[in-house]
Structure formats: C-alpha cells, structure tokens
Amino acid sequence: MTMLADIKSINAPQIDLGVPAGSRVIVAMSGGVDSSVTAALCKLSGYDVVGVTLQLYDHGVAIQKKGACCAGQDIHDARRVAEAMGFPHYVLDYESRFGEAVMEDFADTYLAGATPIPCVRCNERVKFKDLLETARDLGGVAMATGHYIRRVDGPDGAEMRRAADASKDQSYFLFSTTKDQLEYLRFPLGEMPKSEVRRIAGELGLVVADKPDSQDICFVPEGKYASVVERLRPGAVEPGEIIHIDGTVMARHQGVIHYTVGQRRGLGVATGDPLYVVRLDADKRQVIVGPREALMISRVFLKEVTWIGDGDGQSAARAGFDIAVKVRSTRPPAPAKLIWDDESPTGWAVDLVDAEEGVAPGQACVFYSPDPANDRVLGGGWIAGTKAAKQ
C-alpha cells in the first residue's frame, strides 16, 4: 500500500508543504498529540521526516510532572511515535540553553515587577532559533511544528495567519517569529480543528491519541511560579509595602513576585470597595493598588518589536497605521493604532481605540490586520510600559 493510499484510508489530508516530494522535513516533536500528528501526516504525505525533540529541563523533575512538554515521559512518547511511523528521531539536550534563555529571563522579569510569557521566549530563543539552525544542519528544507497557525505564501513572501480553529489559535505566542524564520517554517495543523487531530491520532493508533494537552508553564510545578523564582534567585525576593494610589500605606507584602497587574484576590488588604493591583514598582518594592477604573490603559509602550507585515514597520508606525491588537492571549483583537512616540523606550507604541484594563508590562502586544476577521498577524512587541486612560 502506498503512502498516499494510507493517508486516504484514515480520511486525513495530504500535506503540501510547498517543497518537492521526498524532501527532508524536520519536525519539532514535543511528545504531545499535535506535533505527533504533524510528523505522521508529513510522513504519510511522502516527505523524508526526521523527528527532533528537545530536552529542556531537568529530567528527574520532569518525569514526575504530567501535562508538560519536552522532558521525561514526553520524550519517550515522541520516540514511540517515530518508531511506529518509521522515521528517525533524535533527542537534543538543550537544558543549559533553555535555562539561560528562558528560565533565567522568567525569574528576572518577575523580579523587575513584570509578568513574563516564557512560552514566547522559548519559541523565540530556542525552538525557532537554535532548533531551526539544527534543522538546517540536518539537511531539512523546512521545519514543521504542531502549532495552530497558518502560513500563507503572499505576494511579498510568507505571511502568518490565525488558525482556522479560533479556540486553538496560537498566534499570540508566535508574534516574534521573523520573516526569515517564517519562510522556513511550516504549520500543517493550521486549517484543522483539534477534534480532527485527535481523530487522526486515534486511527493511526498513536500512543498520544488521548494524551491531555500541556498545562501551565512546563518548568513550573503546579503553577507555583514564585517558588521557581525563589529557587533561581535565592534571597532576591524582598518584602515591601502595599500602597493605595492616593498614597495610603495599607499593608505589607512578602515580595512583588506574588502579584500581577489586574489581580484582585489575595491582596491581604481589607476594605469596603474592591481593590486591584494597578502597577508594581520593583525598585521601591511597592505594590500599588486602586479601584478598577485605575486599571484602564489607553497607550502601550513597546520594546523588542517584530514586524512581519508589508513594508517597513517603523514607517507604518510614524504614519499612524490602523491595526488590531491583543494585549492578553485570552482576549480577542481590538482596534488600535500603531504609532511612534518619543516617550517610548524604543519609539514604538500603540494607542487603544477603547481603553483596556489589566495591561501588564512583560506581556505581549500582538498586531493583527484591521479587517473584520483580524486574520493576518503583523508582528508585535513586549509591553515595556503603559499610559493610563485617565490621569
């Protein structure tokens, strides 16, 4: 039976990666169902698949944590999928690189009073940088991943589009992908719903067919991020004051890392009206709280901006380019304007048409096209600061 016949027998799409049949394709395999099905479909579509899994953090800790990725049981699962589908599989020890580029940054960002997104840093500094270079060294003409995102060949090169399954779209976490990286990357699952991916895994008999999706941050056991920061930076977490925006000292806290902008519960402050964390001042070790309206933000200052739209991004900003933005992964894109502001540390800034609450430094502001579907991803940047809607 031919590969094409096999793929028809399970009612799965034949993957066209835009490279010649039989070409070597490197597939990044985390050990989950998405990357496993990606590798299987590439193999069944006639490509010369090589699976690569990165060991990113301590194996001894990892094997005790379910629902993680890139360690322990997940490496074993990726290897079993490769064996079942008949393609080679390699495990690369990137623990040192991951610790330096992702975990250390995670700790330092929290200590600076910001809220990090380590999954973006992992894509940016490890998977789409070091692993992509390794994929080229292995002779791959392209690298495929199990991310839910679409890559479209446009008139000026590859474009990133939101996934067809909006509930699984991962564009927010891939905003820092560069144009050169996008030319090399492929995302076979971008047009498929998750239910279809699991069905295919089941029909192929893959061991990961019913495996739960990854939860939380892979290196943070049970979501206890403060304990990770304290382990990475012993003695760096210092107590301080919780202060109302009117200047009233309300209580003491045990470290700004225990708070995030927009937080309401667990403040340790008893008042008649609800209070929220408005901002964090790590230098003064202060947690500033106030009413909900104090959370409203109208301008966002950015750093480390990536532009993958047409033309030059800085020119677009100076012209006041209409876009849509997401300032949280769980929020839908909202109308905004990309601008150039000399008050921003880099010049880059975004004006929100409607003020939003809980916009936290350290998070991402991702740019989308202003059409009704907000379909195309134009890039994004890290939130360096904000300007309140009401002064």
Coordinates of C-alpha atoms in Angstrom, one line a residue:
M1 CA 0.0 0.0 0.0
T2 CA 1.4 3.4 -0.9
M3 CA 1.8 6.3 1.5
L4 CA -0.9 8.2 -0.3
A5 CA -3.3 5.3 0.0
D6 CA -2.5 5.0 3.7
I7 CA -3.4 8.6 4.3
K8 CA -6.7 8.2 2.3
S9 CA -7.6 5.2 4.3
I10 CA -7.7 7.3 7.5
N11 CA -9.5 10.2 5.8
A12 CA -6.7 12.6 6.5
P13 CA -5.5 15.5 4.3
Q14 CA -2.4 15.0 2.3
I15 CA 0.0 17.7 3.5
D16 CA 1.5 20.0 0.9
L17 CA 4.5 21.8 2.4
G18 CA 5.4 23.6 -0.8
V19 CA 8.6 21.7 -1.2
P20 CA 9.4 18.8 -3.6
A21 CA 8.0 15.3 -2.7
G22 CA 10.6 13.3 -0.9
S23 CA 12.3 16.3 0.6
R24 CA 13.7 16.1 4.1
V25 CA 11.5 17.8 6.6
I26 CA 12.5 18.3 10.2
V27 CA 9.5 18.0 12.6
A28 CA 9.8 19.5 16.1
M29 CA 8.2 16.9 18.4
S30 CA 7.2 17.8 22.0
G31 CA 5.7 14.4 22.7
G32 CA 2.1 15.7 22.5
V33 CA -0.6 14.8 20.1
D34 CA -0.3 17.9 17.9
S35 CA 3.4 17.5 17.0
S36 CA 3.0 13.7 16.7
V37 CA 0.1 14.1 14.2
T38 CA 2.1 16.7 12.3
A39 CA 5.0 14.3 11.9
A40 CA 2.8 11.4 10.9
L41 CA 1.0 13.4 8.3
C42 CA 4.2 14.7 6.8
K43 CA 5.5 11.1 6.7
L44 CA 2.3 9.8 5.1
S45 CA 2.3 12.6 2.6
G46 CA 5.7 11.4 1.2
Y47 CA 8.3 13.6 2.9
D48 CA 11.6 12.3 4.4
V49 CA 10.7 13.1 8.0
V50 CA 13.2 13.4 10.8
G51 CA 11.8 14.0 14.3
V52 CA 13.7 16.1 16.8
T53 CA 12.8 16.5 20.5
L54 CA 14.5 19.0 22.8
Q55 CA 15.1 18.1 26.4
L56 CA 14.7 21.5 28.0
Y57 CA 14.7 21.0 31.8
D58 CA 15.7 18.6 34.5
H59 CA 14.7 15.0 33.6
G60 CA 14.3 13.9 37.2
V61 CA 11.8 16.7 37.9
A62 CA 10.1 16.3 34.6
I63 CA 9.2 12.7 34.8
Q64 CA 7.1 13.5 37.9
K65 CA 5.1 16.2 36.2
K66 CA 2.2 15.3 33.9
G67 CA 1.0 17.5 31.1
A68 CA 4.4 19.1 30.5
C69 CA 6.4 19.1 27.3
C70 CA 10.0 18.4 26.1
A71 CA 11.0 16.2 29.0
G72 CA 10.6 12.8 30.7
Q73 CA 7.6 10.8 29.5
D74 CA 7.1 13.3 26.6
I75 CA 10.5 12.4 25.1
H76 CA 9.6 8.7 25.4
D77 CA 6.2 9.3 23.7
A78 CA 7.8 11.2 20.8
R79 CA 10.3 8.3 20.3
R80 CA 7.5 5.8 20.3
V81 CA 5.5 7.7 17.7
A82 CA 8.6 8.0 15.5
E83 CA 9.2 4.2 15.8
A84 CA 5.5 3.5 14.9
M85 CA 5.6 5.7 11.8
G86 CA 9.1 4.6 10.7
F87 CA 11.2 7.7 10.7
P88 CA 14.3 8.6 12.7
H89 CA 14.1 10.6 15.9
Y90 CA 16.7 12.5 17.8
V91 CA 16.8 14.0 21.3
L92 CA 18.9 17.1 21.8
D93 CA 20.0 18.3 25.2
Y94 CA 19.1 22.0 25.3
E95 CA 18.8 22.2 29.0
S96 CA 21.6 24.7 29.5
R97 CA 20.3 26.9 26.7
F98 CA 16.7 26.8 27.9
G99 CA 17.8 27.6 31.5
E100 CA 19.7 30.6 30.3
A101 CA 17.4 32.0 27.7
V102 CA 14.0 31.2 29.2
M103 CA 14.1 30.3 32.9
E104 CA 16.6 33.0 33.9
D105 CA 14.6 35.5 32.0
F106 CA 11.5 34.3 33.7
A107 CA 12.9 35.0 37.1
D108 CA 14.4 38.3 36.2
T109 CA 11.2 39.6 34.6
Y110 CA 9.2 38.7 37.7
L111 CA 11.7 40.4 40.0
A112 CA 11.6 43.5 37.8
G113 CA 7.8 43.8 38.5
A114 CA 6.7 42.5 35.2
T115 CA 4.7 39.4 34.1
P116 CA 6.7 37.1 31.7
I117 CA 5.5 34.8 29.0
P118 CA 8.1 32.0 28.9
C119 CA 6.4 30.1 26.1
V120 CA 7.1 33.1 23.7
R121 CA 10.7 33.3 24.9
C122 CA 11.1 29.5 24.3
N123 CA 9.8 29.9 20.7
E124 CA 11.9 33.0 20.1
R125 CA 15.2 32.0 21.7
V126 CA 15.2 28.2 21.5
K127 CA 12.8 26.5 19.1
F128 CA 12.8 29.0 16.3
K129 CA 16.4 29.9 16.7
D130 CA 18.7 27.1 17.9
L131 CA 16.4 24.2 16.8
L132 CA 15.8 25.9 13.4
E133 CA 19.6 26.1 12.8
T134 CA 19.9 22.4 13.8
A135 CA 17.1 21.6 11.3
R136 CA 19.2 23.2 8.5
D137 CA 22.3 21.3 9.7
L138 CA 20.3 18.0 9.4
G139 CA 19.6 18.8 5.7
G140 CA 16.0 19.9 6.2
V141 CA 14.4 22.0 3.5
A142 CA 11.7 23.0 6.0
M143 CA 10.8 22.6 9.7
A144 CA 7.3 21.7 10.7
T145 CA 5.7 22.2 14.1
G146 CA 2.3 21.3 15.7
H147 CA 1.4 24.9 16.3
Y148 CA -2.1 26.0 15.4
I149 CA -1.3 28.8 13.0
R150 CA -1.4 29.2 9.2
R151 CA 1.4 30.1 6.9
V152 CA 0.3 31.6 3.5
D153 CA 2.6 32.5 0.6
G154 CA 1.8 36.1 -0.2
P155 CA 3.0 38.4 -2.9
D156 CA 5.9 39.6 -0.8
G157 CA 6.7 36.3 0.9
A158 CA 5.3 34.1 3.6
E159 CA 2.6 35.6 5.8
M160 CA 1.3 34.4 9.2
R161 CA -2.4 34.0 9.6
R162 CA -4.6 33.0 12.5
A163 CA -5.6 29.3 12.8
A164 CA -8.9 28.2 11.3
D165 CA -9.9 26.9 14.8
A166 CA -10.1 30.2 16.7
S167 CA -10.2 28.3 20.0
K168 CA -6.8 26.8 19.4
D169 CA -5.1 29.8 17.6
Q170 CA -1.6 30.3 18.9
S171 CA -0.6 33.4 17.1
Y172 CA -0.2 35.4 20.3
F173 CA 2.7 33.2 21.3
L174 CA 4.4 33.3 17.9
F175 CA 4.4 37.1 17.3
S176 CA 8.2 37.3 17.5
T177 CA 8.7 34.9 14.5
T178 CA 10.8 36.8 11.9
K179 CA 10.2 36.9 8.2
D180 CA 13.2 34.7 7.5
Q181 CA 12.0 32.1 10.0
L182 CA 8.6 32.1 8.6
E183 CA 9.9 31.3 5.1
Y184 CA 11.4 28.1 6.5
L185 CA 8.7 27.1 8.9
R186 CA 5.5 25.1 8.2
F187 CA 2.4 24.6 10.3
P188 CA 0.3 21.7 8.9
L189 CA -2.4 21.8 11.6
G190 CA -3.4 25.4 10.9
E191 CA -6.5 24.5 8.9
M192 CA -7.6 21.7 11.2
P193 CA -9.8 21.6 14.4
K194 CA -8.3 19.9 17.4
S195 CA -11.0 17.2 17.3
E196 CA -9.8 16.2 13.8
V197 CA -6.2 16.0 15.0
R198 CA -7.2 13.6 17.8
R199 CA -9.3 11.5 15.4
I200 CA -6.3 11.0 13.1
A201 CA -4.1 10.1 16.0
G202 CA -6.6 7.5 17.1
E203 CA -7.0 6.0 13.7
L204 CA -3.2 5.8 13.4
G205 CA -3.0 4.1 16.8
L206 CA -0.6 6.7 18.1
V207 CA 0.1 6.3 21.8
V208 CA -0.6 10.0 22.4
A209 CA -4.1 10.0 20.9
D210 CA -5.8 10.6 24.2
K211 CA -2.9 12.4 25.9
P212 CA -4.0 15.6 27.7
D213 CA -2.8 18.9 26.3
S214 CA 0.1 20.6 28.1
Q215 CA -1.0 22.8 31.0
D216 CA 0.6 25.7 32.8
I217 CA 4.3 26.5 32.3
C218 CA 6.4 23.4 31.6
F219 CA 9.0 24.1 34.3
V220 CA 6.7 25.4 37.0
P221 CA 5.3 22.5 39.1
E222 CA 1.6 23.1 39.8
G223 CA 1.7 26.7 38.7
K224 CA 3.8 27.7 41.7
Y225 CA 5.9 30.3 39.8
A226 CA 7.0 32.2 43.0
S227 CA 8.9 29.1 44.3
V228 CA 10.7 28.8 41.0
V229 CA 11.8 32.4 41.1
E230 CA 13.0 32.0 44.7
R231 CA 14.9 28.9 43.7
L232 CA 16.6 30.6 40.8
R233 CA 17.3 33.8 42.7
P234 CA 17.7 32.9 46.3
G235 CA 17.4 35.9 48.6
A236 CA 16.3 38.2 45.8
V237 CA 12.6 38.3 46.9
E238 CA 12.2 41.1 49.4
P239 CA 9.1 42.3 51.4
G240 CA 7.7 45.8 50.9
E241 CA 4.5 47.9 51.2
I242 CA 1.1 47.7 49.6
I243 CA 0.2 51.3 48.8
H244 CA -3.1 52.8 47.6
I245 CA -2.8 55.1 44.6
D246 CA -3.7 58.0 46.9
G247 CA -0.5 57.3 48.9
T248 CA -2.0 55.5 51.8
V249 CA 0.1 52.6 53.1
M250 CA -2.3 49.7 53.5
A251 CA -0.3 46.6 54.4
R252 CA 3.0 44.7 54.0
H253 CA 3.7 42.1 51.3
Q254 CA 6.4 39.3 51.0
G255 CA 7.6 40.2 47.5
V256 CA 6.3 41.8 44.4
I257 CA 6.6 38.5 42.6
H258 CA 3.5 37.3 44.3
Y259 CA 1.4 40.0 42.5
T260 CA 0.4 40.8 38.9
V261 CA -1.3 43.8 37.4
G262 CA -5.1 43.4 37.5
Q263 CA -5.0 41.0 40.4
R264 CA -7.9 41.3 42.9
R265 CA -7.9 38.3 45.2
G266 CA -5.2 37.5 47.7
L267 CA -4.0 41.1 48.3
G268 CA -4.2 40.8 52.0
V269 CA -6.0 44.2 52.2
A270 CA -9.5 44.5 53.7
T271 CA -11.6 47.5 52.5
G272 CA -15.2 48.2 51.7
D273 CA -14.5 48.6 48.0
P274 CA -12.8 46.1 45.7
L275 CA -9.1 46.9 45.1
Y276 CA -6.9 45.8 42.2
V277 CA -3.2 45.8 41.6
V278 CA -2.7 48.8 39.4
R279 CA 1.1 48.6 39.0
L280 CA 4.3 47.2 40.6
D281 CA 7.4 49.2 41.5
A282 CA 10.1 46.6 41.9
D283 CA 12.8 49.2 42.7
K284 CA 10.8 50.5 45.7
R285 CA 9.3 47.1 46.4
Q286 CA 5.8 48.5 46.2
V287 CA 2.6 47.0 45.1
I288 CA 0.2 49.9 44.1
V289 CA -3.5 49.2 44.4
G290 CA -6.6 51.1 43.4
P291 CA -10.2 50.9 42.1
R292 CA -10.9 49.1 38.9
E293 CA -11.1 52.3 36.8
A294 CA -7.4 52.9 37.7
L295 CA -6.6 49.8 35.6
M296 CA -7.8 51.4 32.3
I297 CA -5.0 51.9 29.8
S298 CA -5.1 53.9 26.6
R299 CA -1.5 53.8 25.4
V300 CA 1.0 50.9 25.4
F301 CA 4.8 51.4 25.1
L302 CA 6.7 48.6 23.4
K303 CA 10.2 47.1 23.1
E304 CA 11.8 44.3 21.1
V305 CA 9.2 44.8 18.3
T306 CA 9.0 42.4 15.4
W307 CA 7.2 43.5 12.2
I308 CA 6.2 40.8 9.6
G309 CA 3.6 43.0 7.8
D310 CA 4.2 44.5 4.4
G311 CA 6.8 47.3 4.0
D312 CA 8.7 48.9 6.9
G313 CA 7.1 48.7 10.3
Q314 CA 8.7 51.9 11.6
S315 CA 7.3 53.8 8.6
A316 CA 3.9 52.3 9.4
A317 CA 4.2 53.5 13.0
R318 CA 5.2 57.0 12.0
A319 CA 2.2 57.2 9.7
G320 CA -0.2 56.1 12.4
F321 CA -1.1 52.7 11.0
D322 CA -4.5 51.2 11.8
I323 CA -4.2 47.7 13.3
A324 CA -5.9 45.4 15.8
V325 CA -4.1 44.2 18.9
K326 CA -4.2 41.6 21.6
V327 CA -2.7 42.6 24.9
R328 CA -3.6 39.2 26.6
S329 CA -3.7 35.8 25.0
T330 CA -7.3 35.2 26.0
R331 CA -8.7 38.5 24.6
P332 CA -9.9 39.0 21.1
P333 CA -8.1 41.5 18.9
A334 CA -9.3 45.1 19.5
P335 CA -9.0 48.2 17.3
A336 CA -5.8 50.2 17.8
K337 CA -3.3 52.4 16.0
L338 CA 0.4 51.7 15.7
I339 CA 2.2 55.0 16.4
W340 CA 5.7 56.4 17.0
D341 CA 6.1 58.1 20.5
D342 CA 9.4 59.5 21.7
E343 CA 8.3 58.7 25.3
S344 CA 8.5 55.0 24.5
P345 CA 11.9 53.4 25.3
T346 CA 12.2 52.4 21.6
G347 CA 9.7 54.8 19.9
W348 CA 7.2 52.0 19.3
A349 CA 3.7 52.5 20.9
V350 CA 0.1 51.6 20.4
D351 CA -3.0 53.7 21.0
L352 CA -6.0 51.6 22.0
V353 CA -9.3 52.8 20.5
D354 CA -11.1 51.6 23.6
A355 CA -9.1 51.6 26.8
E356 CA -8.4 48.2 28.3
E357 CA -7.8 47.0 31.9
G358 CA -5.0 44.8 33.3
V359 CA -2.4 45.6 30.6
A360 CA 0.8 44.3 32.3
P361 CA 4.4 45.1 31.5
G362 CA 6.2 41.9 30.4
Q363 CA 3.2 40.6 28.4
A364 CA 2.9 40.9 24.7
C365 CA 1.0 43.3 22.5
V366 CA 0.4 41.4 19.2
F367 CA -0.5 43.2 16.0
Y368 CA -3.2 41.9 13.6
S369 CA -4.7 43.2 10.3
P370 CA -7.6 45.6 10.8
D371 CA -10.0 43.7 8.6
P372 CA -13.2 42.2 10.3
A373 CA -11.6 38.8 10.8
N374 CA -8.2 40.2 12.0
D375 CA -6.8 37.3 10.1
R376 CA -3.2 38.3 9.4
V377 CA -0.5 38.5 12.1
L378 CA 1.6 41.6 11.6
G379 CA 4.0 41.1 14.4
G380 CA 4.1 42.6 17.9
G381 CA 6.3 43.6 20.8
W382 CA 6.8 43.3 24.5
I383 CA 4.9 45.7 26.8
A384 CA 7.5 48.0 28.4
G385 CA 5.1 50.4 30.0
T386 CA 1.6 51.9 29.8
K387 CA -0.2 55.2 30.0
A388 CA -3.5 55.4 31.9
A389 CA -6.7 56.4 30.2
K390 CA -7.3 59.0 33.0
Q391 CA -4.5 61.0 34.5

